[in-house]
Tab-separated table of C-alpha atoms in Angstrom:
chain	number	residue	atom	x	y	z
A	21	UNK	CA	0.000	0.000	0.000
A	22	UNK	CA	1.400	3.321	-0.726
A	23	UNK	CA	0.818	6.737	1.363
A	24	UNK	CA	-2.071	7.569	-1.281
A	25	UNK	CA	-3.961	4.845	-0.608
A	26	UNK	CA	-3.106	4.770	2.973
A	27	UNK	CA	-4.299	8.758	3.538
A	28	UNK	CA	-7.353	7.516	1.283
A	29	UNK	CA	-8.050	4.699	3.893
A	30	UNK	CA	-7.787	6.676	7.116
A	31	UNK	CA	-9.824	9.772	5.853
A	32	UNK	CA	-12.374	9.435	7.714
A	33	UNK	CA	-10.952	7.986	11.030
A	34	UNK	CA	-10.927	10.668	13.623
A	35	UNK	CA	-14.414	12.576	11.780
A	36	UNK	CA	-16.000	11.826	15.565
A	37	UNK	CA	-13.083	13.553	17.309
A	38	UNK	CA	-12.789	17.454	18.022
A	39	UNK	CA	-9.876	19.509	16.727
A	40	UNK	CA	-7.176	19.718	19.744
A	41	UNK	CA	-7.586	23.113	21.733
A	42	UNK	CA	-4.316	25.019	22.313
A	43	UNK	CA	-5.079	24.887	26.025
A	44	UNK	CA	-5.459	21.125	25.847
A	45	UNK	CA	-2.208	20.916	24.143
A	46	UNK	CA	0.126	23.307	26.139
A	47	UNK	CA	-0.892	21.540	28.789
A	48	UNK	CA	-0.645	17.805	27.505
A	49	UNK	CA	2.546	19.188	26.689
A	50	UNK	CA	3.637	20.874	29.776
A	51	UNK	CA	2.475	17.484	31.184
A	52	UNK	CA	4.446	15.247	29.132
A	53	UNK	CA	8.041	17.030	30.034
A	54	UNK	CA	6.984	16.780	33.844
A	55	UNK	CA	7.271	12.891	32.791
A	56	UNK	CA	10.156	13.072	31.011
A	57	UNK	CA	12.185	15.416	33.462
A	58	UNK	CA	11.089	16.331	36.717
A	59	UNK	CA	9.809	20.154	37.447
A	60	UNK	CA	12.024	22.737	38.925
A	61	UNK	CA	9.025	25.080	40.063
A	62	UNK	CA	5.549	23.661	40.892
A	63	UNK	CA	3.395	22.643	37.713
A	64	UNK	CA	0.460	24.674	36.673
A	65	UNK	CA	-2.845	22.978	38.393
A	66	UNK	CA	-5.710	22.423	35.474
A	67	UNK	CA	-9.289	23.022	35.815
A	68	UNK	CA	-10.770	19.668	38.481
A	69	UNK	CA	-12.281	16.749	36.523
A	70	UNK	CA	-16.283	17.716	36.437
A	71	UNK	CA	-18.311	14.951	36.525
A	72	UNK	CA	-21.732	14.038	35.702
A	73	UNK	CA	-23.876	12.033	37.364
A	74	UNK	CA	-26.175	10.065	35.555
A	75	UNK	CA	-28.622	6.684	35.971
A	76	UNK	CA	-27.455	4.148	32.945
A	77	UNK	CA	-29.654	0.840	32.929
A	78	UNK	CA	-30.924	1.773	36.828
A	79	UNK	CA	-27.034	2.132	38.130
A	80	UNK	CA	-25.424	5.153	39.454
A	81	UNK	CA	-22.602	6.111	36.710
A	82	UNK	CA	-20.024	9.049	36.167
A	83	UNK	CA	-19.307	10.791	32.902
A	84	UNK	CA	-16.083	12.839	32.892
A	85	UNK	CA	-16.151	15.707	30.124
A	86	UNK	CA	-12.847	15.683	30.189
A	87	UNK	CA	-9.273	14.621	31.677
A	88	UNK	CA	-6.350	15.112	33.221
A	89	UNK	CA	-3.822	12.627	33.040
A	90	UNK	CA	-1.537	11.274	35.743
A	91	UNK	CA	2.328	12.375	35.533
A	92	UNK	CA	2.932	8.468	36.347
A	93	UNK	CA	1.851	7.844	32.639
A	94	UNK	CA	5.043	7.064	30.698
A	95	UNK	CA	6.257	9.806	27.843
A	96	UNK	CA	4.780	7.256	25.174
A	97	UNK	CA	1.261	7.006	26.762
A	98	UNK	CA	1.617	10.483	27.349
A	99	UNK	CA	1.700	11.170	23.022
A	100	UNK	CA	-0.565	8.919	22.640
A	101	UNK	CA	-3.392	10.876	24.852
A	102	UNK	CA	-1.888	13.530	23.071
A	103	UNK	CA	-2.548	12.631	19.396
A	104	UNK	CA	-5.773	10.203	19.764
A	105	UNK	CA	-7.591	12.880	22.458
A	106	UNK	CA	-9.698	9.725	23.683
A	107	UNK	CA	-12.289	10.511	26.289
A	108	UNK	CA	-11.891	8.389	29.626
A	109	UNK	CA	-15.165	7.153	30.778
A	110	UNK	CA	-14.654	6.499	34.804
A	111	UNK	CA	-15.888	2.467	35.356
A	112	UNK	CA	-19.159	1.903	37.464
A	113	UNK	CA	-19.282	-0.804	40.092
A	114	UNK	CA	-20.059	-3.397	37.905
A	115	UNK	CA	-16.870	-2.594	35.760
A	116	UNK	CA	-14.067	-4.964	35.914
A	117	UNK	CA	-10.256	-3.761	35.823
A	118	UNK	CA	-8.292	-0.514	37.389
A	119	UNK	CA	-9.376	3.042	35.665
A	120	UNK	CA	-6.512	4.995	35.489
A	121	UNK	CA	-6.396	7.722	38.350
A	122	UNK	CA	-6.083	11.548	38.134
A	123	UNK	CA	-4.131	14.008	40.760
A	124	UNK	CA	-7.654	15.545	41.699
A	125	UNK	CA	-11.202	15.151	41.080
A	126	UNK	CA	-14.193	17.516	42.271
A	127	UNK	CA	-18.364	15.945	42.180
A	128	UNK	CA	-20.598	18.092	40.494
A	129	UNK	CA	-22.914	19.198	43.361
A	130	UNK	CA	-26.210	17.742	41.602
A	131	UNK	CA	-28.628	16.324	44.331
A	132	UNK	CA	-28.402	12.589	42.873
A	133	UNK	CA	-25.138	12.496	43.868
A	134	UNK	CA	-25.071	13.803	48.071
A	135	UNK	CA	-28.991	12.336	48.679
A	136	UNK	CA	-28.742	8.255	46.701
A	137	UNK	CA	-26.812	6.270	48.884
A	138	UNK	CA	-22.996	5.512	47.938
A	139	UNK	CA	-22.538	3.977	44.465
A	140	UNK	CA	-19.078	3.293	43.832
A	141	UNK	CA	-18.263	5.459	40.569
A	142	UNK	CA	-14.588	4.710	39.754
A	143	UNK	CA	-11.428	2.908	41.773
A	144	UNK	CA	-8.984	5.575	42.759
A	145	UNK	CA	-5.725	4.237	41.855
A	146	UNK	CA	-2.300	6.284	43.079
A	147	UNK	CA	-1.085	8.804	41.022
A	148	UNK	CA	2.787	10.283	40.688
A	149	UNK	CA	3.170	13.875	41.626
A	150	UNK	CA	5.826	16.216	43.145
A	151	UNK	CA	8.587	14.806	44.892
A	152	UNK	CA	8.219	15.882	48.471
A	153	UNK	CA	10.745	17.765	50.813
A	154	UNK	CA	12.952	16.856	53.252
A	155	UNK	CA	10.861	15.613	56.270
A	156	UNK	CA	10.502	18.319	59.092
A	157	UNK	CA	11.137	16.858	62.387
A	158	UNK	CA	9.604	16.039	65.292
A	159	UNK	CA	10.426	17.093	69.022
A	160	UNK	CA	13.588	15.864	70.357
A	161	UNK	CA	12.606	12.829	72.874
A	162	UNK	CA	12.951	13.716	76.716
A	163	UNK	CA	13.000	17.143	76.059
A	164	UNK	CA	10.197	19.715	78.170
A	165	UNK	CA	6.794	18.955	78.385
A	166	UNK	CA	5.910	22.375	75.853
A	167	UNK	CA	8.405	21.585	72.869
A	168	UNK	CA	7.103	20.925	69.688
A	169	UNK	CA	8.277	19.208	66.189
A	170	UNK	CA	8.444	21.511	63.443
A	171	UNK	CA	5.246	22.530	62.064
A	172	UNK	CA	4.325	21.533	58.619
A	173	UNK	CA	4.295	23.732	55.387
A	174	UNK	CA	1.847	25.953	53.771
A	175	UNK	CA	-0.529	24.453	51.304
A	176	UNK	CA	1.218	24.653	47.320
A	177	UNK	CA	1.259	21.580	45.187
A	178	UNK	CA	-0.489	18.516	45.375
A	179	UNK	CA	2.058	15.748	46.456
A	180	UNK	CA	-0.099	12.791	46.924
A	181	UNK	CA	-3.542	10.559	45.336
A	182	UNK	CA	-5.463	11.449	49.084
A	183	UNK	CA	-8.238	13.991	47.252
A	184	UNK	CA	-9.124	10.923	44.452
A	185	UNK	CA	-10.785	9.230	47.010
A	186	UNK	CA	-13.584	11.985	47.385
A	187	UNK	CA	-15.116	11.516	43.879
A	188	UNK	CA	-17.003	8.714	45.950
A	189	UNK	CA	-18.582	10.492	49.321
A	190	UNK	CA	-21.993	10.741	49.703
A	191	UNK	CA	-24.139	10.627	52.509
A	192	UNK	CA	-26.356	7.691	53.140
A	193	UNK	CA	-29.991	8.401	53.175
A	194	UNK	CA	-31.836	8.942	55.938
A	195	UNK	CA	-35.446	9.423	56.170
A	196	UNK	CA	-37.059	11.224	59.086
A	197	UNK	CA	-37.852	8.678	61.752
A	198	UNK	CA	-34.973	6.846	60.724
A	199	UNK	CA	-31.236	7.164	62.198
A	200	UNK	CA	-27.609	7.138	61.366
A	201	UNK	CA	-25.927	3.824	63.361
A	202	UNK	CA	-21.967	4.108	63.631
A	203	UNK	CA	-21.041	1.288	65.284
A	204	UNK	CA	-16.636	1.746	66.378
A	205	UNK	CA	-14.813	-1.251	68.352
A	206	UNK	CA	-11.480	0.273	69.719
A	207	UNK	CA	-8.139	-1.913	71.297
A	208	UNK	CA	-6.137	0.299	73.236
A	209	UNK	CA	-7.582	3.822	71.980
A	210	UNK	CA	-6.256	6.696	74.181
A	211	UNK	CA	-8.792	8.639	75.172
A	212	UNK	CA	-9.639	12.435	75.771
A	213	UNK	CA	-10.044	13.040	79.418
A	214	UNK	CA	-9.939	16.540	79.994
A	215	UNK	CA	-10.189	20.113	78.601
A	216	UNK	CA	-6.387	19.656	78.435
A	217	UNK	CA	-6.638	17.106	75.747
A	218	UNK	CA	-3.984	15.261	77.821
A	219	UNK	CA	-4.666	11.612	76.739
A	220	UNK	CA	-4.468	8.184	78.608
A	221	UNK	CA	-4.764	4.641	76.922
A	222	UNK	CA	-6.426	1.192	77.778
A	223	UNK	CA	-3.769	-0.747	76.113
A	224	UNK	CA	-5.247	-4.549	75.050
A	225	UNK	CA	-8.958	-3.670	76.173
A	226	UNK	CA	-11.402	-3.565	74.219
A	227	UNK	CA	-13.932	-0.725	73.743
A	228	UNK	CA	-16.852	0.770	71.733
A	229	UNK	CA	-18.730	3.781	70.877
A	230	UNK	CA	-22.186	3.367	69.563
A	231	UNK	CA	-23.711	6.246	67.591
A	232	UNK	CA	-27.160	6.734	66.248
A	233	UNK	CA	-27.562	10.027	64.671
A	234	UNK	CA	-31.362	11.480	64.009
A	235	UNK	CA	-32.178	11.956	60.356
A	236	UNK	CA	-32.775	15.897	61.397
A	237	UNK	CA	-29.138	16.811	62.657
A	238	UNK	CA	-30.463	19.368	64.749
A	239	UNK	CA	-32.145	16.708	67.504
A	240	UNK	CA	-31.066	14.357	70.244
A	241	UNK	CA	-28.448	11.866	69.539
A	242	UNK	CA	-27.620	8.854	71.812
A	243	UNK	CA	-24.070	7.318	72.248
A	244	UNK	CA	-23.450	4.046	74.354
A	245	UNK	CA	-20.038	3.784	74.894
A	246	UNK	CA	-17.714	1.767	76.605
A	247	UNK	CA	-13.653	2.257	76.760
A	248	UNK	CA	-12.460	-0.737	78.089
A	249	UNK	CA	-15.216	-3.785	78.609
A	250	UNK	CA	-14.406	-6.081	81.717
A	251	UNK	CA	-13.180	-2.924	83.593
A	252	UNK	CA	-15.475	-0.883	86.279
A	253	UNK	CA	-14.617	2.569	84.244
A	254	UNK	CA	-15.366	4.888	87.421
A	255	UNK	CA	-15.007	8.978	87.431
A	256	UNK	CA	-11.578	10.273	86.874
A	257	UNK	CA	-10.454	12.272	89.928
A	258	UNK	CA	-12.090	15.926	89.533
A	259	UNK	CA	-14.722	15.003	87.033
A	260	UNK	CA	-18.135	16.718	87.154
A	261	UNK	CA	-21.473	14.789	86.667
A	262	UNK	CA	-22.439	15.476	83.008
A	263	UNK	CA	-25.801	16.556	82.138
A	264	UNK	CA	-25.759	14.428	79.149
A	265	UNK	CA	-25.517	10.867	80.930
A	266	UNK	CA	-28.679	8.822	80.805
A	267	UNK	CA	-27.331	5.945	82.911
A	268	UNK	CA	-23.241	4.610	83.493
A	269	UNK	CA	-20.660	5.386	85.585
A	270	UNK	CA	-18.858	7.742	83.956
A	271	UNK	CA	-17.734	9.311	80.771
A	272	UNK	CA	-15.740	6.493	80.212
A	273	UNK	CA	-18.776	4.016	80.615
A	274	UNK	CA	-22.433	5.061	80.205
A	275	UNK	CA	-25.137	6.201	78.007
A	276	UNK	CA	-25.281	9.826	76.748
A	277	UNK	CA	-27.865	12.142	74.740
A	278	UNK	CA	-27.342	15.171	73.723
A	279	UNK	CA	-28.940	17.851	70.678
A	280	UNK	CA	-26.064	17.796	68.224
A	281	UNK	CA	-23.983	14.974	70.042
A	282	UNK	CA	-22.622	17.390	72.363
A	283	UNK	CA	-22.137	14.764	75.323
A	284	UNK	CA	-18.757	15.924	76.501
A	285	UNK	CA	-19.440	20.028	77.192
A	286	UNK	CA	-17.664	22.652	77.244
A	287	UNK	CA	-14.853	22.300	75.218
A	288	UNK	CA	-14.605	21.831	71.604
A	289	UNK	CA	-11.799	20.175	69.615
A	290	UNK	CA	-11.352	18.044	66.348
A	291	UNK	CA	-11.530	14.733	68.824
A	292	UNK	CA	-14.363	16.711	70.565
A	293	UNK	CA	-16.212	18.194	67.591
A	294	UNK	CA	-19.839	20.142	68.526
A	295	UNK	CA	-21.672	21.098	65.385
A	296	UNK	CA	-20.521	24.709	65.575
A	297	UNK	CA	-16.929	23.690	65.119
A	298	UNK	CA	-17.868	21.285	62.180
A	299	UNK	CA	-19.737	24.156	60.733
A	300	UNK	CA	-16.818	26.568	61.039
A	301	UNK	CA	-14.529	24.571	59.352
A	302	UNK	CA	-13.524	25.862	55.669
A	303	UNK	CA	-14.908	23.666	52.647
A	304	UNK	CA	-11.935	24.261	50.564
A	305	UNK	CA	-9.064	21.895	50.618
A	306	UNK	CA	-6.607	24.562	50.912
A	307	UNK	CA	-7.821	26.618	53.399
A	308	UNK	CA	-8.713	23.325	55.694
A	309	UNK	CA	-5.275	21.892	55.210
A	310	UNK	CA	-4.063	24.785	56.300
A	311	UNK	CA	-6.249	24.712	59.595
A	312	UNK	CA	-4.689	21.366	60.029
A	313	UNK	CA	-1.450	22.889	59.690
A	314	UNK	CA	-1.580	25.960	62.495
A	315	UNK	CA	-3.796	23.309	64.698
A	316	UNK	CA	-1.339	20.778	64.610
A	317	UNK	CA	1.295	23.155	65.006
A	318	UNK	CA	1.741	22.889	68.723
A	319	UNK	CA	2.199	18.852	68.702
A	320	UNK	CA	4.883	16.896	69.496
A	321	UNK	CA	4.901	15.426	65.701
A	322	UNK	CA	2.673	18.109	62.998
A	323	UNK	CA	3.018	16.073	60.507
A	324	UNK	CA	1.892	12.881	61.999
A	325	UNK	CA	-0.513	15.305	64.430
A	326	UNK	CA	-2.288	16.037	61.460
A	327	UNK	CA	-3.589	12.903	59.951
A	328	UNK	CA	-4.338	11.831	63.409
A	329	UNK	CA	-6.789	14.880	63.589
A	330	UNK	CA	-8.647	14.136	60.680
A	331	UNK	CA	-8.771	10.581	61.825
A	332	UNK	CA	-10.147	11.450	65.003
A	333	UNK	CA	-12.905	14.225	62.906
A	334	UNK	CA	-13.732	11.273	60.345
A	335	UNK	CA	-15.224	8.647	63.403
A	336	UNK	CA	-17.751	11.089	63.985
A	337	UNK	CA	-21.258	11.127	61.605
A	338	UNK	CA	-19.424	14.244	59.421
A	339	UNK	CA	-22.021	15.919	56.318
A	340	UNK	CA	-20.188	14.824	53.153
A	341	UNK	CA	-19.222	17.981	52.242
A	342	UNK	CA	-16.604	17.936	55.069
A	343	UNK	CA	-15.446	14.612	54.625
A	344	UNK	CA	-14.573	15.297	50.604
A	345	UNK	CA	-12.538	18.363	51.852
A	346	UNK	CA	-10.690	16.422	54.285
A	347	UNK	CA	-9.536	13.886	51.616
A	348	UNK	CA	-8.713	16.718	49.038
A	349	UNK	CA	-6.832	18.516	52.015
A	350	UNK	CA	-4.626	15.614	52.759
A	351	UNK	CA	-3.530	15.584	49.006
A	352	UNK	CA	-1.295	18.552	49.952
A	353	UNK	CA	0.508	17.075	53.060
A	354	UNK	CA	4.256	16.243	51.116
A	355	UNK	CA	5.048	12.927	54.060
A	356	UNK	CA	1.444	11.346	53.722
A	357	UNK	CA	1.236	7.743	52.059
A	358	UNK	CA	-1.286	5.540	50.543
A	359	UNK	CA	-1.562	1.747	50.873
A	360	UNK	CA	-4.230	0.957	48.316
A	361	UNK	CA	-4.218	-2.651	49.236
A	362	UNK	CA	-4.908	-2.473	53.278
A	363	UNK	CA	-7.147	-4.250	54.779
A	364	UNK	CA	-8.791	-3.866	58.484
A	365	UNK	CA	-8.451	-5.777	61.418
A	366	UNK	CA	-11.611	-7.834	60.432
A	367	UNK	CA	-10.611	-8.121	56.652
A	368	UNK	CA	-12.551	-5.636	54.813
A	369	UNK	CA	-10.194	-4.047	51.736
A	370	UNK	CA	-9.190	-0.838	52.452
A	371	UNK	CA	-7.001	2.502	51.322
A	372	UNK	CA	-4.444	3.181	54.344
A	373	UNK	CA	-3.667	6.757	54.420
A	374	UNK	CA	-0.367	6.881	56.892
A	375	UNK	CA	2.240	8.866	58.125
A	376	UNK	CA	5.416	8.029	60.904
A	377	UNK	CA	5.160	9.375	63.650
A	378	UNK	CA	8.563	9.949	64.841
A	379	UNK	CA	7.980	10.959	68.433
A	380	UNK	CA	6.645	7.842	69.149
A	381	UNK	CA	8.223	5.375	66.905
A	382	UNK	CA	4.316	4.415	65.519
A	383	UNK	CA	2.764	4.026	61.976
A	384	UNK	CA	-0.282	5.938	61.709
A	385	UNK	CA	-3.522	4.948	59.777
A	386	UNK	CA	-6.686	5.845	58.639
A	387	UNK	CA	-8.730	3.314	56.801
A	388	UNK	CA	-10.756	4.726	54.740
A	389	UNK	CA	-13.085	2.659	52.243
A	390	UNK	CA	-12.367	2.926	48.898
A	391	UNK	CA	-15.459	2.917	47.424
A	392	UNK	CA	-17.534	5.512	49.505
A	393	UNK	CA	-14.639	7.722	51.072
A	394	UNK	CA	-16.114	6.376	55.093
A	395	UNK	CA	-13.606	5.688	57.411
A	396	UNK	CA	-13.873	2.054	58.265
A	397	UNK	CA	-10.711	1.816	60.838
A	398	UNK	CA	-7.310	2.898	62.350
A	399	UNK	CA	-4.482	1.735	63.424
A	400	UNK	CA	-1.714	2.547	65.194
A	401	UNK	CA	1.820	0.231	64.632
A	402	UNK	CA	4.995	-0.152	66.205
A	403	UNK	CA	7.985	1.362	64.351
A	404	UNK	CA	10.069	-1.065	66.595
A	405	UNK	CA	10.401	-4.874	67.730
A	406	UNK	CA	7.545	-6.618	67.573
A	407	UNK	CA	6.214	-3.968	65.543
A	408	UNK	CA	2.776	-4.800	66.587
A	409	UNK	CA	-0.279	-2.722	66.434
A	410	UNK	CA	-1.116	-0.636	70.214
A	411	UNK	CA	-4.288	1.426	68.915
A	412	UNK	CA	-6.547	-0.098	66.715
A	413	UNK	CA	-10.299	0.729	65.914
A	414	UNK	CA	-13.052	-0.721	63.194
A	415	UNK	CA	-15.916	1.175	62.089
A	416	UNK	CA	-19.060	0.352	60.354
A	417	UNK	CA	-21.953	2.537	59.381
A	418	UNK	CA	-25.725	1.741	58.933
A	419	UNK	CA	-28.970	3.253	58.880
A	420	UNK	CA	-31.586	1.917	61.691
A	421	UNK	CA	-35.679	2.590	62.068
A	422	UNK	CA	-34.995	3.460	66.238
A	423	UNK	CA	-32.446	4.308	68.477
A	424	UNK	CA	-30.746	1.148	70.201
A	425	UNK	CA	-31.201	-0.758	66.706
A	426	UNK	CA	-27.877	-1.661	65.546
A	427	UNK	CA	-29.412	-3.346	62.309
């Protein structure tokens, strides 16, 4: 065949496809020499992946409009997106096989997609992105009570895969009448026992923390909560009587109810959220992350402090809007990383997002699922013989007709 007849026999192959913008291609191309040779200054950030929700054959199902491919793709898959200009449909729940993943993805705010319960929509995958500094340290061991690590940076580039996993949050419905259930075992969770935040642990007990959360978020709630089963958990020395306790023995062991889940007055904190605080938190990743960074500031570790804090936010019944911004702020911490093949203490898959703590010699986690952006666990590991976990929780979430139903 000669190049006549070839030209003659490829006409009409790209007819379907439109002409390549010269937006689309400085940026494939600024793209494809960040994959050839890494980036002196911080890469330009593109418009976030819209997507469109939409029912195909009585499923849940995302559309992207358009792209943004990963820096991990090679320089030849990189030319090939390139000169093709293929659109990349994100898989449904029913697809088989990885879809590739994307530095960071915003949900178009339709109500199908915060009111239907969670439909997986794609499987975030991790995603190459800027190299990340030299780790800041932590406090010096045995030094004063007060000292501090270093805290962490300012908010610039995306370094990690964290914000893919909020394409999936939603909120499960809840009808009025009905209730939230969170249902959290805990091994050897420290625990909040003062307006000092100074923490204490029950290390090899076993607790819980059952949650049920009116449909109306504005009501009572009831927790029934337990720290450490087998153990008569009486009042810490000093404690007041709450106002909030129903029946038990103390704060550590009892029944609560409070409007708003309130049950542990007056002080507010990310371990101690009351709804003002969760309202007063910002909705944009960058401004949030950088709440994490000045509230984490004054830790003994920031940069583990901070993951910790949005662990500790993420066990309690958030509105989705929060918990997306909490995944898209974590994309912008440069020492996070992502095990997308964890699994919890009872089995279920899971995406570990961890950090060191140095202070402490521990690997933090947060287990969140991949498929709905919940947190399902943590887990807190020995960075030393016999490296075995000291803190570990599992959560599961449900919705219930009454309060005391757990199913």
């Amino acid at each position: 065949m000669n190049d006549l007849e070839l030209d003659e026999a490829l006409a009409g192959f790209r007819d379907d496809v439109p002409e390549m913008s010269e937006e689309m291609f400085l940026l494939g191309k600024i793209r494809l020499e960040a994959a050839v040779e890494p980036a002196i200054e911080p890469l330009p950030e593109p418009e976030p992946l819209a997507v469109r929700f939409e029912v195909v054959g009585g499923r849940g199902q995302s559309v992207p409009r358009s792209r943004r491919p990963g820096l991990w793709l090679t320089a030849a898959a990189a030319c090939a997106v390139l000169a093709v200009g293929t659109t990349l449909v994100v898989k449904s729940s029913g697809d088989k096989g990885p879809v590739p993943g994307v530095h960071q993805m915003s949900v178009a705010q339709t109500p199908s997609a915060v009111t239907q319960a969670p439909v997986p929509l794609s499987t975030p995958r991790p995603s190459t992105s800027y190299p990340a500094p030299p780790r800041r340290p932590a406090a010096a061991k045995g030094g004063p009570q007060s000292h501090t690590g270093v805290r962490l940076p300012a908010p610039t580039v995306v370094y990690n895969a964290a914000g893919e996993l909020a394409v999936n949050v939603a909120d499960l419905p809840v009808s009025p009448g009905q209730y939230l259930f969170m249902a959290r075992q805990e091994w050897g969770k420290p625990i909040e026992v003062n307006r000092n935040q100074q923490l204490t642990g029950t290390p090899g007990l076993g607790g819980y923390w059952n949650e049920w959360v009116p449909a109306d978020r504005s009501g009572v709630w009831r927790l029934d909560r337990d720290v450490a089963t087998g153990m008569e958990n009486g009042p810490i020395d000093g404690e007041a009587p709450l106002s909030s306790m129903i029946s038990g023995r103390s704060r550590q062991e009892g029944t609560f109810e409070a409007v708003g889940g309130v049950y542990f007055p007056p002080y507010t904190s990310w371990r101690n959220p009351t709804p003002e605080f969760v309202a007063g938190l910002p909705r944009d990743p960058k401004a949030l992350y950088q709440r994490l960074v000045n509230d984490s500031a004054d830790s003994y570790d920031p940069t583990a402090e901070a993951l910790d804090l949005v662990g500790e936010l993420l066990g309690r019944p958030l509105p989705a809007d929060l918990r997306r911004s909490l995944l898209q702020a974590l994309a912008y911490h440069p020492w996070l990383r992502i095990d997308w093949n964890a699994k919890t203490r009872d089995g279920r898959p899971a995406v570990s997002l961890q950090i060191d703590d140095r202070f402490i010699d521990h690997l933090q986690e947060v287990l969140v699922d991949g498929a709905t952006g919940q947190l399902i666990g943590t887990r807190s590991t020995q960075l030393y013989p016999p490296n075995k976990p000291t803190d570990e929780t599992i959560v599961h979430w449900s919705v219930v007709d009454r309060v005391g139903a757990t199913s």
